Amino acid sequence: MCGIVGYTGFQDAYNIVINGLRRLEYRGYDSAGIVLENVNDKLSVEKTKGKVDDLVDISEQLKGIAKTGMGHTRWATHGVPSDRNSHPHLSNNGKIAIIHNGIIENYDTIKTMLKEKGFTFKSETDTEVLVNLIQYFMDINPETEFPTAVRYALNEVYGAYAITVMHEDYPGVLVVGRLGSPLAIGIGEKEYFIASDASPFVEFTKEAIYLEEGHMATISLEKGVDIRTINDNSKIEAEIQELKLSLEQIEKGGYEHFMLKEIFEQPKSVHDTMRGRLIVDEGVIKMAGIWDHVEKFKNANRIIIIACGTSWHAGLIGEYLIEEYARIPVEVEYASEFRYRNPIITDKDVVIAISQSGETADTMAALKLAKEKGAFIYGICNVVDSSIARITDAGSYTHAGPEIGVASTKAFTAQLTILSLIALKLGNHNGNLGNAEFMRLISELDAIPKKIEEVLNTTHELTQNIAKDFISATNFLYLGRGYNYPAALEGALKLKEISYIHAEGYPAAEMKHGPIALIDENMPIVIIAPKKGHYDKIVSNVQEIKARKGKIIAVVNKGDTQVSAMADYVIEIPETSECFSPIVASVPLQLLAYYIAVYRGANVDQPRNLAKSVTVE
Ligand code: M6R
């Protein structure tokens, strides 16, 4: 959601904070702000509606003035994006500054109490309430130290937060706290970094502490990192981890956008997802997470897959895979719906949570509920050590590498790869998938990275040309059957989120039950029609569209004749087993969405109103 950066050390805090905010801008980008300790140990604040570049325009005079500071890039929750609502927020006495990611749910009650005590508020945010609550605790007992006041305040609020707070009278000190939103502390030589993820400090240190849920820390050069529990102030020994992230991974590497870079990384990311897990020569899938708990899966009444957005689409394909090969019943749920509909869950259920970021609040809340009810929780996350990865009983990382473009691409194909491995592994283990078919399928899966590479080579220019014809489209339909129905949903989501063109995905056969009414010569319809998978039925659907003069963009296998003959545009992809076809078919759909958005002048990596990880429910 929002991005947090903090620094104390010997370098220019302005540069560290601004560069860090640029790396975190994918998390939220409707406003940005910075606060630095100036030469007199006073706080200098600049903030504005807009992007980090807009912040730089108004804050360059702060360069070189401080060795301690913090900054924020925002995705609005309480209060519209505006200069006033941007972070940092200052307390009424102007001495305390706060930046915050998350939501304080009881802010209104606290605000009323503080107003009664004479506090005033400049913004509509929940965050300003928290910083004034800290001041309040210091006001009512002047003996109260700043970190203690932060702790008192955090004990009064509920919701989700990652915060960093500075106090004018405590130079060089940063106080941080976390509940439900991530926060990493980078440990350098005579310097400390704070950030929502490690990307802002990766070139300075490889050592980091990931603050745990319900913990806070006071950080200063003098005293190091003092971690405490928020509820009872117990001291916690810091667990320092070595970062695996490299600078190269978080830069654009010559591509115009992260999204394009990430689309092109897919041969490697899918390969990395399988690396060390799929050993074709030995005819095995080695997945410790599954193998150590295989009996749980084998004896499960059912598997419930919980996710949001693109990850939910991956979950739908997971359902097809697991039911087809492992013959275990699967239900796929939107995390946000599951959480609030009093679902029936027992200790015989296995819940699989899929999340690229591992921070999605809806998914997290649903998992907590399932856990409380005794289900076994398995996580499929991309971000190592993320909140969801931490609360699961077991899991598999997708190893797709950092995904920075807000539109998920390589994380999706990596999720499909993991789900394929799980389904084949379970199916072979429980005897539903015989050895010969297992061997055939794992060889095919092993060949997928090469097929993605081929698709990138053959469809990159083609999708650009097709995109040019649809710059002014206002609606799109995406159709597919079987495994490619969720791929159609995902294709539509990609287009709508980055180009702002309205797009709907449907199972192709459902078209005649309603959406067909929309079809005329102005309606572009993307139809995924590989040879394996209800091809004859799809041919009939294409005929129905043709008869109504819809503009058909068909994704077909190489050498296809029937659908191609009726289509206005043909995108060829190599043949695979039906179960893996969404991995390959998604790639040209990602490119098509990308180029339509680029030609419409949209901000592809940071689409309006969105954020990369949605840490509010
Ligand atoms: O990090 P997660 O996978 O949990 O995120 C879930 C959705 O917010 C995410 O997939 C979203 O739909 C993307 N913007 C899709 O491109």
XYZ file of C-alpha atoms in Angstrom, residues 76-581:
506
model
C -4.966 7.013 0.048
C -7.235 5.261 2.553
C -8.582 8.007 4.839
C -8.893 11.283 2.995
C -8.427 12.085 -0.679
C -4.933 12.437 -2.129
C -3.976 16.020 -1.268
C -1.056 17.989 0.141
C -2.795 18.087 3.507
C -3.443 14.383 3.724
C 0.075 13.440 2.600
C 2.507 12.045 5.142
C 4.504 12.863 7.258
C 2.009 14.234 9.744
C 3.118 16.371 12.648
C 1.741 16.437 16.169
C 0.049 19.641 17.372
C 3.239 20.818 19.107
C 5.169 20.238 15.861
C 7.748 18.087 17.593
C 6.712 14.595 16.496
C 6.480 13.373 12.893
C 4.942 10.124 11.744
C 4.655 8.116 8.530
C 2.211 5.245 8.404
C 1.174 2.371 6.167
C -2.177 0.772 7.026
C -5.409 1.769 8.733
C -6.182 2.745 12.316
C -9.716 1.433 12.627
C -10.674 3.185 15.877
C -9.206 6.539 14.861
C -12.554 8.284 15.109
C -13.063 7.486 18.803
C -9.523 8.572 19.601
C -9.924 11.714 17.522
C -13.038 12.654 19.503
C -11.189 12.111 22.781
C -8.201 14.191 21.600
C -10.467 16.989 20.372
C -12.031 17.126 23.817
C -8.521 17.612 25.200
C -7.975 20.536 22.827
C -6.134 18.869 19.952
C -6.836 20.109 16.442
C -6.470 18.308 13.132
C -5.321 19.542 9.761
C -5.993 16.415 7.723
C -8.705 13.791 7.374
C -6.246 10.979 8.054
C -6.190 8.337 10.766
C -2.429 8.847 10.912
C -2.630 12.378 12.299
C -4.701 10.971 15.152
C -1.930 8.534 16.055
C 0.830 11.157 16.131
C -1.281 13.368 18.388
C -2.009 10.451 20.658
C 1.760 10.049 21.081
C 2.040 13.723 21.971
C -0.870 13.328 24.384
C 0.939 10.579 26.315
C 4.061 12.744 26.557
C 1.991 15.768 27.601
C 0.108 14.074 30.424
C 3.338 12.808 31.976
C 6.430 14.756 30.926
C 8.591 11.945 32.343
C 7.358 9.664 29.591
C 10.107 8.934 27.092
C 9.297 9.217 23.406
C 9.528 5.432 22.604
C 7.348 4.711 25.634
C 4.726 7.190 24.436
C 4.744 5.487 21.023
C 4.175 2.180 22.736
C 1.325 3.551 24.865
C -0.299 4.968 21.758
C 0.041 1.727 19.801
C -1.630 -0.110 22.652
C -4.668 2.119 22.225
C -5.171 1.605 18.501
C -6.348 -1.320 16.482
C -6.168 -1.982 12.784
C -3.081 -2.493 10.677
C 0.041 -0.452 10.639
C 3.689 -0.069 9.968
C 4.876 3.254 11.346
C 8.056 5.237 11.726
C 8.136 8.163 14.135
C 10.712 10.896 14.869
C 10.820 13.393 17.701
C 12.603 16.724 17.571
C 13.965 16.307 21.111
C 15.384 12.860 20.295
C 17.861 13.568 17.481
C 19.053 10.561 15.506
C 16.296 8.337 16.917
C 13.676 6.540 14.833
C 10.909 4.545 16.487
C 9.149 1.929 14.378
C 6.231 -0.433 14.988
C 4.441 -3.081 13.058
C 1.087 -4.831 13.087
C -0.126 -6.268 9.797
C 2.095 -4.240 7.469
C 5.698 -5.106 6.691
C 8.779 -3.276 7.909
C 12.449 -4.111 7.410
C 15.424 -2.610 9.242
C 18.677 -2.594 7.274
C 21.807 -2.844 9.409
C 24.769 -1.042 7.859
C 28.180 0.053 9.151
C 27.323 3.004 11.401
C 23.966 3.476 9.691
C 20.452 2.080 9.835
C 17.750 1.966 7.198
C 14.028 1.409 7.554
C 11.787 0.452 4.677
C 8.603 -1.351 3.719
C 10.781 -3.792 1.809
C 14.524 -4.121 1.478
C 14.806 -2.510 -1.975
C 15.716 1.026 -0.721
C 18.846 -0.189 1.043
C 19.983 -3.189 -0.952
C 23.144 -1.473 -2.249
C 24.206 -0.432 1.261
C 23.812 -3.586 3.304
C 22.925 -7.243 3.004
C 21.814 -7.534 6.628
C 18.277 -6.866 7.728
C 15.854 -7.472 10.542
C 12.228 -8.048 9.546
C 10.172 -6.665 12.366
C 7.653 -9.225 13.629
C 3.938 -8.648 14.164
C 3.265 -6.750 17.385
C 6.861 -5.606 17.789
C 8.373 -2.147 17.858
C 11.970 -0.951 17.783
C 13.899 2.115 18.829
C 16.793 2.701 16.465
C 19.754 5.033 16.994
C 23.475 4.997 16.224
C 24.183 5.267 19.908
C 22.073 2.344 21.135
C 21.567 0.227 18.022
C 18.248 -1.563 17.506
C 16.199 -2.152 20.637
C 13.236 -4.407 19.855
C 10.296 -4.754 22.242
C 6.840 -6.237 22.214
C 4.218 -3.522 21.905
C 1.839 -5.028 24.432
C 4.182 -5.582 27.396
C 7.566 -4.080 26.484
C 9.419 -7.424 26.692
C 12.860 -7.292 25.110
C 13.294 -9.327 21.925
C 16.575 -10.611 20.516
C 16.971 -9.359 16.962
C 17.174 -12.004 14.282
C 19.425 -10.670 11.535
C 18.851 -12.133 8.092
C 20.988 -12.075 4.994
C 19.306 -10.413 2.019
C 19.184 -12.334 -1.228
C 17.989 -9.327 -3.217
C 20.348 -7.684 -5.720
C 20.273 -4.173 -7.170
C 19.988 -5.564 -10.689
C 16.757 -7.339 -9.769
C 15.031 -4.114 -8.809
C 16.144 -1.982 -11.750
C 14.553 -1.784 -15.190
C 17.577 -3.216 -16.992
C 17.045 -1.226 -20.202
C 13.293 -1.896 -20.513
C 10.920 1.028 -20.731
C 8.747 -0.322 -17.931
C 9.065 -2.876 -15.158
C 6.025 -4.630 -16.568
C 7.735 -5.264 -19.911
C 10.896 -6.388 -18.168
C 8.870 -8.766 -16.013
C 6.977 -10.161 -19.019
C 10.317 -10.877 -20.682
C 11.736 -12.449 -17.535
C 9.187 -15.260 -17.640
C 11.305 -17.940 -19.320
C 13.749 -17.480 -16.453
C 11.209 -16.977 -13.662
C 9.241 -20.096 -14.600
C 12.505 -21.991 -14.830
C 13.557 -20.651 -11.418
C 10.220 -21.752 -9.943
C 10.952 -25.312 -11.057
C 14.670 -25.276 -10.281
C 15.623 -27.976 -7.781
C 11.993 -29.109 -7.657
C 11.394 -30.692 -11.018
C 14.105 -33.251 -11.765
C 13.012 -34.790 -15.042
C 16.009 -37.157 -15.349
C 15.095 -38.765 -12.057
C 11.383 -38.565 -12.803
C 10.622 -36.739 -9.545
C 9.164 -33.564 -8.146
C 10.944 -32.611 -4.949
C 8.933 -30.186 -2.876
C 9.735 -30.380 0.796
C 6.719 -28.236 1.711
C 4.340 -30.739 0.124
C 6.265 -33.887 0.864
C 6.599 -33.189 4.593
C 2.834 -32.796 4.817
C 1.685 -35.099 2.079
C -0.588 -37.026 4.426
C -2.419 -33.810 5.293
C -3.159 -33.289 1.599
C -3.930 -36.952 0.983
C -6.412 -37.115 3.838
C -7.910 -33.687 3.286
C -11.677 -33.479 2.904
C -11.051 -30.693 0.445
C -8.585 -28.007 -0.453
C -9.720 -24.393 -0.223
C -7.689 -21.931 -2.269
C -7.823 -18.352 -0.991
C -6.509 -15.374 -2.923
C -7.328 -12.038 -4.545
C -6.990 -10.600 -8.049
C -4.497 -12.289 -10.319
C -3.591 -14.763 -7.592
C -7.253 -15.765 -7.440
C -7.160 -16.464 -11.177
C -4.123 -18.661 -10.587
C -6.151 -20.385 -7.864
C -8.934 -21.206 -10.337
C -6.426 -22.889 -12.618
C -5.047 -24.637 -9.522
C -8.528 -26.026 -8.910
C -8.652 -27.526 -12.402
C -5.150 -28.970 -11.995
C -5.595 -30.472 -8.539
C -9.040 -31.903 -9.246
C -7.919 -33.384 -12.575
C -4.670 -34.955 -11.422
C -4.917 -35.448 -7.657
C -8.711 -35.944 -7.557
C -8.997 -33.936 -4.335
C -12.032 -31.600 -4.235
C -11.011 -27.958 -4.445
C -12.894 -24.726 -3.781
C -11.521 -21.357 -4.761
C -12.568 -18.346 -2.737
C -12.058 -14.618 -2.898
C -10.297 -14.000 0.394
C -12.476 -10.968 1.118
C -15.715 -12.962 0.736
C -14.483 -16.060 2.543
C -13.527 -14.030 5.583
C -16.944 -12.494 6.107
C -19.372 -15.251 5.242
C -18.891 -17.519 8.247
C -17.427 -20.379 6.189
C -17.466 -23.994 7.331
C -13.860 -25.004 7.951
C -12.589 -27.995 9.845
C -9.230 -29.457 10.765
C -9.682 -31.844 7.825
C -9.393 -28.945 5.389
C -6.223 -27.776 3.731
C -6.189 -24.092 2.855
C -3.805 -22.864 0.171
C -3.183 -19.120 0.190
C -1.768 -17.633 -2.984
C -0.222 -14.179 -2.831
C 2.572 -12.549 -4.773
C 3.283 -9.933 -2.118
C 2.443 -12.111 0.849
C 0.992 -8.962 2.418
C -2.552 -8.767 1.034
C -4.743 -7.906 4.010
C -7.852 -9.740 2.741
C -5.882 -12.941 2.209
C -4.143 -12.567 5.545
C -7.428 -12.084 7.407
C -8.993 -15.115 5.701
C -5.989 -17.238 6.598
C -6.099 -16.208 10.221
C -9.725 -17.293 10.343
C -8.958 -20.660 8.707
C -6.077 -21.161 11.102
C -8.252 -20.434 14.116
C -10.649 -23.098 12.903
C -7.859 -25.659 12.729
C -7.231 -25.950 8.984
C -3.749 -26.744 7.728
C -2.439 -23.654 5.913
C -0.154 -23.831 2.897
C 1.268 -20.674 1.347
C 2.312 -19.902 -2.206
C 4.067 -16.533 -1.990
C 6.649 -14.718 -4.026
C 8.025 -12.408 -1.374
C 10.242 -14.334 0.998
C 9.495 -13.863 4.681
C 6.325 -11.919 3.932
C 3.533 -11.860 6.494
C 1.513 -14.590 4.783
C 4.593 -16.773 4.330
C 5.224 -16.453 8.032
C 1.819 -17.465 9.317
C 1.401 -20.515 7.102
C 2.144 -24.022 8.369
C 4.161 -24.826 5.246
C 4.523 -23.503 1.751
C 6.427 -23.019 -1.480
C 7.966 -19.788 -2.649
C 7.490 -19.032 -6.313
C 11.018 -17.601 -6.729
C 9.911 -15.326 -9.559
C 12.124 -12.490 -8.275
C 10.843 -9.039 -7.287
C 7.746 -8.020 -9.231
C 7.520 -4.238 -9.288
C 5.019 -3.460 -12.058
C 1.625 -3.185 -10.374
C 0.107 -5.529 -12.960
C 1.134 -9.015 -12.009
C 2.744 -11.003 -14.842
C 5.670 -13.218 -13.942
C 4.249 -13.903 -10.481
C 1.114 -15.309 -12.147
C 2.972 -17.747 -14.407
C 5.169 -18.737 -11.460
C 2.049 -19.420 -9.370
C 0.690 -21.617 -12.170
C 3.995 -23.466 -12.269
C 3.910 -24.174 -8.531
C 0.281 -25.287 -8.723
C 1.176 -27.625 -11.606
C 3.994 -29.120 -9.549
C 1.696 -29.585 -6.542
C -1.079 -31.203 -8.589
C 1.259 -33.579 -10.399
C 3.141 -34.463 -7.237
C -0.023 -35.198 -5.257
C -1.632 -37.046 -8.147
C 1.342 -39.294 -8.661
C 1.689 -39.885 -4.927
C -1.935 -40.804 -4.326
C -2.045 -43.050 -7.383
C -4.435 -41.023 -9.518
C -1.736 -40.059 -11.971
C 0.124 -43.078 -13.332
C 3.880 -42.996 -13.814
C 3.832 -42.878 -17.612
C 1.466 -39.896 -17.764
C 3.331 -38.264 -14.869
C 6.595 -38.572 -16.800
C 5.025 -37.169 -19.940
C 3.569 -34.203 -18.076
C 6.726 -33.328 -16.158
C 8.749 -33.380 -19.406
C 6.221 -30.991 -20.892
C 6.319 -28.740 -17.886
C 10.086 -28.709 -18.095
C 9.815 -27.445 -21.684
C 7.511 -24.519 -20.808
C 10.275 -21.893 -20.310
C 11.482 -22.564 -23.882
C 7.929 -22.238 -25.182
C 7.490 -18.916 -23.384
C 10.722 -17.737 -24.973
C 9.406 -18.750 -28.380
C 6.134 -16.881 -27.746
C 7.997 -13.751 -26.698
C 10.023 -13.873 -29.908
C 7.110 -14.535 -32.217
C 4.414 -12.362 -30.677
C 6.215 -9.268 -29.410
C 5.992 -7.310 -32.655
C 2.664 -8.841 -33.588
C 0.956 -7.747 -30.366
C 2.297 -4.216 -30.846
C 0.703 -4.090 -34.277
C -2.595 -5.478 -33.036
C -2.575 -3.063 -30.091
C -2.393 -0.068 -32.440
C -5.808 -1.002 -33.859
C -7.464 -0.987 -30.432
C -6.225 2.209 -28.856
C -9.707 3.692 -28.957
C -11.631 0.589 -27.915
C -13.974 1.084 -24.972
C -14.831 -2.545 -24.249
C -13.217 -5.935 -24.677
C -14.423 -9.486 -24.129
C -12.004 -12.298 -23.287
C -13.228 -15.847 -23.755
C -11.767 -19.245 -23.014
C -12.897 -22.699 -21.969
C -11.607 -25.164 -19.382
C -8.166 -24.178 -18.145
C -8.278 -21.133 -20.370
C -11.402 -19.659 -18.849
C -9.379 -18.313 -15.860
C -6.693 -17.293 -18.374
C -9.405 -15.192 -20.086
C -10.309 -13.594 -16.736
C -6.656 -12.771 -16.198
C -6.258 -11.355 -19.717
C -9.232 -9.056 -19.086
C -7.894 -7.952 -15.700
C -4.517 -7.091 -17.243
C -6.153 -4.908 -19.862
C -8.545 -3.079 -17.569
C -6.069 -2.323 -14.806
C -3.401 -0.747 -16.997
C -5.299 0.665 -20.003
C -8.583 1.584 -18.222
C -10.540 -0.064 -21.011
C -13.501 -1.979 -19.680
C -12.889 -5.703 -20.202
C -14.739 -8.837 -19.098
C -13.602 -12.441 -19.061
C -16.126 -15.229 -19.604
C -16.202 -18.954 -20.134
C -16.726 -19.038 -23.921
C -19.911 -21.107 -23.623
C -21.481 -18.591 -21.242
C -21.415 -15.984 -23.969
C -24.734 -17.137 -25.320
C -26.327 -16.679 -21.898
C -25.972 -12.916 -21.968
C -22.769 -11.255 -23.115
C -23.481 -12.129 -26.742
C -25.911 -9.206 -26.677
C -22.895 -6.910 -26.514
C -21.334 -8.170 -29.708
C -21.329 -5.989 -32.781
C -18.685 -4.788 -35.213
C -17.176 -2.554 -32.509
C -16.595 -5.261 -29.928
C -13.096 -6.779 -29.814
C -13.132 -10.356 -28.519
C -9.977 -12.140 -27.482
C -10.554 -15.863 -27.677
C -8.093 -18.416 -26.349
C -8.458 -21.496 -28.516
C -5.604 -23.987 -28.262
C -6.052 -27.335 -30.018
C -6.194 -29.315 -26.784
C -9.190 -28.270 -24.770
C -12.715 -28.178 -26.161
C -11.490 -26.949 -29.530
C -14.582 -28.003 -31.479
C -16.831 -26.226 -29.039
C -14.698 -23.100 -29.275
C -14.977 -23.235 -33.059
C -18.759 -23.005 -32.639
C -18.384 -20.055 -30.251
C -16.149 -18.275 -32.752
C -18.769 -18.860 -35.465
C -21.389 -17.282 -33.234
C -19.187 -14.220 -32.749
C -18.369 -14.039 -36.451
C -22.061 -14.089 -37.302
C -22.473 -10.968 -35.160
C -19.460 -9.241 -36.731
C -17.356 -9.108 -33.540
C -13.628 -8.375 -34.063
C -11.879 -11.629 -33.221
C -8.338 -11.772 -31.846
C -7.600 -15.487 -31.591
C -4.831 -17.114 -29.606
C -4.350 -20.460 -31.325
C -1.741 -23.149 -31.707
C 0.763 -22.987 -34.524
C -0.700 -24.336 -37.740
C -4.308 -23.802 -36.662
C -6.667 -23.377 -39.578
C -10.300 -23.426 -38.449
C -10.393 -20.635 -35.841
C -7.672 -18.709 -37.687
C -9.782 -18.621 -40.839
C -12.545 -16.787 -38.970
C -10.337 -14.510 -36.865
C -9.424 -10.922 -37.699
C -6.124 -11.261 -35.859
C -4.239 -14.485 -35.133
C -1.667 -14.964 -32.396
C 0.064 -18.339 -32.600
C 1.506 -20.120 -29.585
C 3.207 -23.541 -29.381
C 1.164 -26.588 -28.400
C 1.221 -27.910 -24.824
C -0.977 -30.128 -22.707
C -4.183 -28.300 -21.943
C -3.269 -27.944 -18.264
C -0.157 -25.889 -19.054
C -1.658 -23.861 -21.884
